[in-house]
Amino acid sequence: MTSIRPAPEATASAQDGIPLVALRDLAKGYPGVRALRGVSLDLRPGEVHALVGENGAGKSTLIRILSGDVKPDGGSIEITGTTTVFDSPRDARARGIVTIFQELMIAPDLSVAENIFLGNEPGPGLLYSRGKAERMAAEVLAELGVGSRIDPSERAGNLSTARRQLIEIARALVLRAPVIVMDEPTAALSEHEASALRGLIMRMRAEGTSFLYVSHRLDEVMEIADRVTVLRGGEHVATMNASAIKDTAELIGLMVGRPMAELFPPRNETIGDVVLSVSGLTRHGAFHDVGFQVRAGEVVGFAGLVGAGRTEVMRAIFGADALDAGEIRKDGAPIVIRSPRDAIARGIAYLPEDRKDQGLVLTMSGTENVMMASLDQACVAGFVSGPAMRKAARRTADSLQFKGQLDAPAGTASGGNQQKLVIGKSILTGAKVLIFDEPTRGIDVGAKAEIYRLIHELAANGAAVIMVSSELPELMGTCHRIYAMSGGRIRDELSLAEFDEKRILAGAFAAHMAPQASLRGVGAS
Amino acid sequence: MIVSERGPARNDSRIKPLAFLQRYGREIGLPIIVALMVLVFSLNSAVFMSLPNFRNIGVSAAALAAVSFGQTFAILTAGLDLSVGAIVALVSIVGALVMRDHGVAAGVAAALATGAAVGLVNGLVITRFKVFPFIATLAMMSIVSGLALGLSGGVAVTGVPGAFSNLAYARTFGVPVPVVISVGVLAACIVILRFTKLGRRIYAAGGNEEAARLSGISVGSVKIAAYVLSGLCASVGSLILTARVASGQPSLGATLPLESVAAVVLGGVSLFGGRGSVVGVAFGVLFISILSNGLNLLNVPSYTQMMVIGGALILAVSLDQIFIGAKAGRK
């Protein structure tokens, strides 16, 4: 039973050259997948150690092991030189390792302060002291640079995604743990918040805290990491000093295992007639007088800030939310869409941003998910036929180069493969209008390139594609045309020749008083 | 590039009637309905608006109140306790037997211990053996009922000391003792849920179990505590009923599983856990008790009353879904 606490021990180990935490030959397998194969990694006192790799590389599994949530099949964890076994997340925390997970771990009906101190509530004995918790929470939030913007007594469920993420981070900070593991902490943060967080990490590192930092934002990794470890396919590829890495392209090369050719495939060149056109679309409180059109073979992008109304427009076209006014035309003829069922019957498919919540039934197999909306195609004499279903699903999955297991629950597939299942489901329904909402969120670089290629393949086959994305390089690299939305209205329309980051940003910020764009490369290309 | 979300919360710009209802509907809806019900009954019955009748309502509501407050703990953890009725029966038998032979104090202690013990078993079965609360407590309902019938031989246990049974009709400052007791239970529950670490963790475990677990909370212990509290509250309810009938009854509390769940749900506690307050549940209890009292006074047969209560439950939940839940649940 060793603990990293108290800190003097950590200092001692630094002098001895013993790493604070050492993972030795960790192995972990799940049914059908070997998530980790003999991965070793060490964490020195007072360093930021970045962990990068594509989705499915084993990062999440490694983090889960380190947090005590998952037990490894093989290998060992050493804390200051002593082999240890974690029985539970509680155990890992007690030894001084605190993990901030990517999924938002918020109890929605508790206050911000209560969430920050979850499991660690201040107060005498069994009692919980609300005043003390809120005072202490305010201090931590101020340290994170958001003291004025998050009220500790507010219900956590009312907060935006970014703010919930900040609660997660605050939660780890109050524990003053010597080791903090962060899984994509800045994925949902604004640039201001992200840079405040990086500043804080730097300060805490100077005070001796060690970080294991997982991020897809490679520029960020280059900025704050002392060392970088690359995983690929569950194996350790390299560990190197950040100063020895030339640029993000070198990292991408290591992650993907091959030189990064072209992230964005050539655009489809055969553009047909207008397939979908909408005018005057209005839903009170969400968007106003929205009009646009999409041609067959065309990929049309929607740029904007979170909350600009892009998702709301798409949901309304798909019939998931009601419209207050406006007209939708498909192939020139006005149509009425009252429900997603209507939309699917008209050949319109919506691939939601939140694949796990809205796109897939995670407990059902890949096959069942792909076939869910088109069981008619797998029926023999009115009964669903298992073999017919598997055959049709396999054909679709092959055409999408789905690399996971179709028989396994969809929840076990990687982010990229899950996205392919959702796409496969839509293709099978014969959709001619495909609306992608943040199609590459949470997907690694290699899988992103494949999704872009698929999108253009679908377009080349005559589909009209709409792509809502918050990543500007992605829109500019894949679309034929881009609409910029802000405050529920379309502010600008740009043809391919007019693509210009500044102009799109101006449109995206049109409804805001002081435009303060946050320009961040995605690390790719 | 990642574009940022800017500015403070933007939902303060739309305070419209519907938004107001969505935000506060759960808190104010039921009290308003209860007040309207009082108005309607007092216009239709001369007896309804009188102190003796209010005492009646209070006494008949007291046991249901105690049981429902306990049920709240189970439901807040996203669970359910269907064994409360059987606990009431077993506690009634055990309490009466011990009281008859060893006096009131020992009887009360034995009663509370019995309720807590059944709750502990519920909690252990649910957390250790991973049996869903619905099945676990349904099975325990059968086991505990059988135990109550076995212990009593299927007949009432008489010989309960008068000092105890008279409490059911005694008053302090004009308030019937059962009402005082149930208000005491209410106060204790408020304190536990709002001002103790356990209370906050019950909300956390019900609202986001994974978050609670990964925060180092022992979710199992929290759930076990919730079922123990449910058992304890049920035994308080049982003592109130036992005093009223002045004997241990093996068939006591048969309708309590339904009525307590109804009171909790009417009171705005989410069956998915993590949301709701015990004060809301108190109004849920008042709703059921006043409804049944008023219908009695209007000479509505008790079978019809059962149908009315079932219908009211469906109506309340569907209104909640249509006006509040569905909209609030979506961004």
Tab-separated table of C-alpha atoms in Angstrom, chain B residues 46 127 132 164 208 210 273 282 297 305 315:
chain	number	residue	atom	x	y	z
B	46	ALA	CA	-70.424	21.446	4.515
B	127	THR	CA	-25.977	-3.641	-4.856
B	132	PHE	CA	-32.789	-4.614	-10.287
B	164	PHE	CA	-49.139	3.134	22.884
B	208	ASN	CA	-25.270	10.371	-12.764
B	210	GLU	CA	-21.009	6.930	-13.357
B	273	GLY	CA	-33.421	9.457	-10.063
B	282	ALA	CA	-45.483	15.968	1.191
B	297	LEU	CA	-67.553	13.115	2.097
B	305	GLN	CA	-61.819	6.231	-5.350
B	315	LEU	CA	-52.936	12.502	-15.597
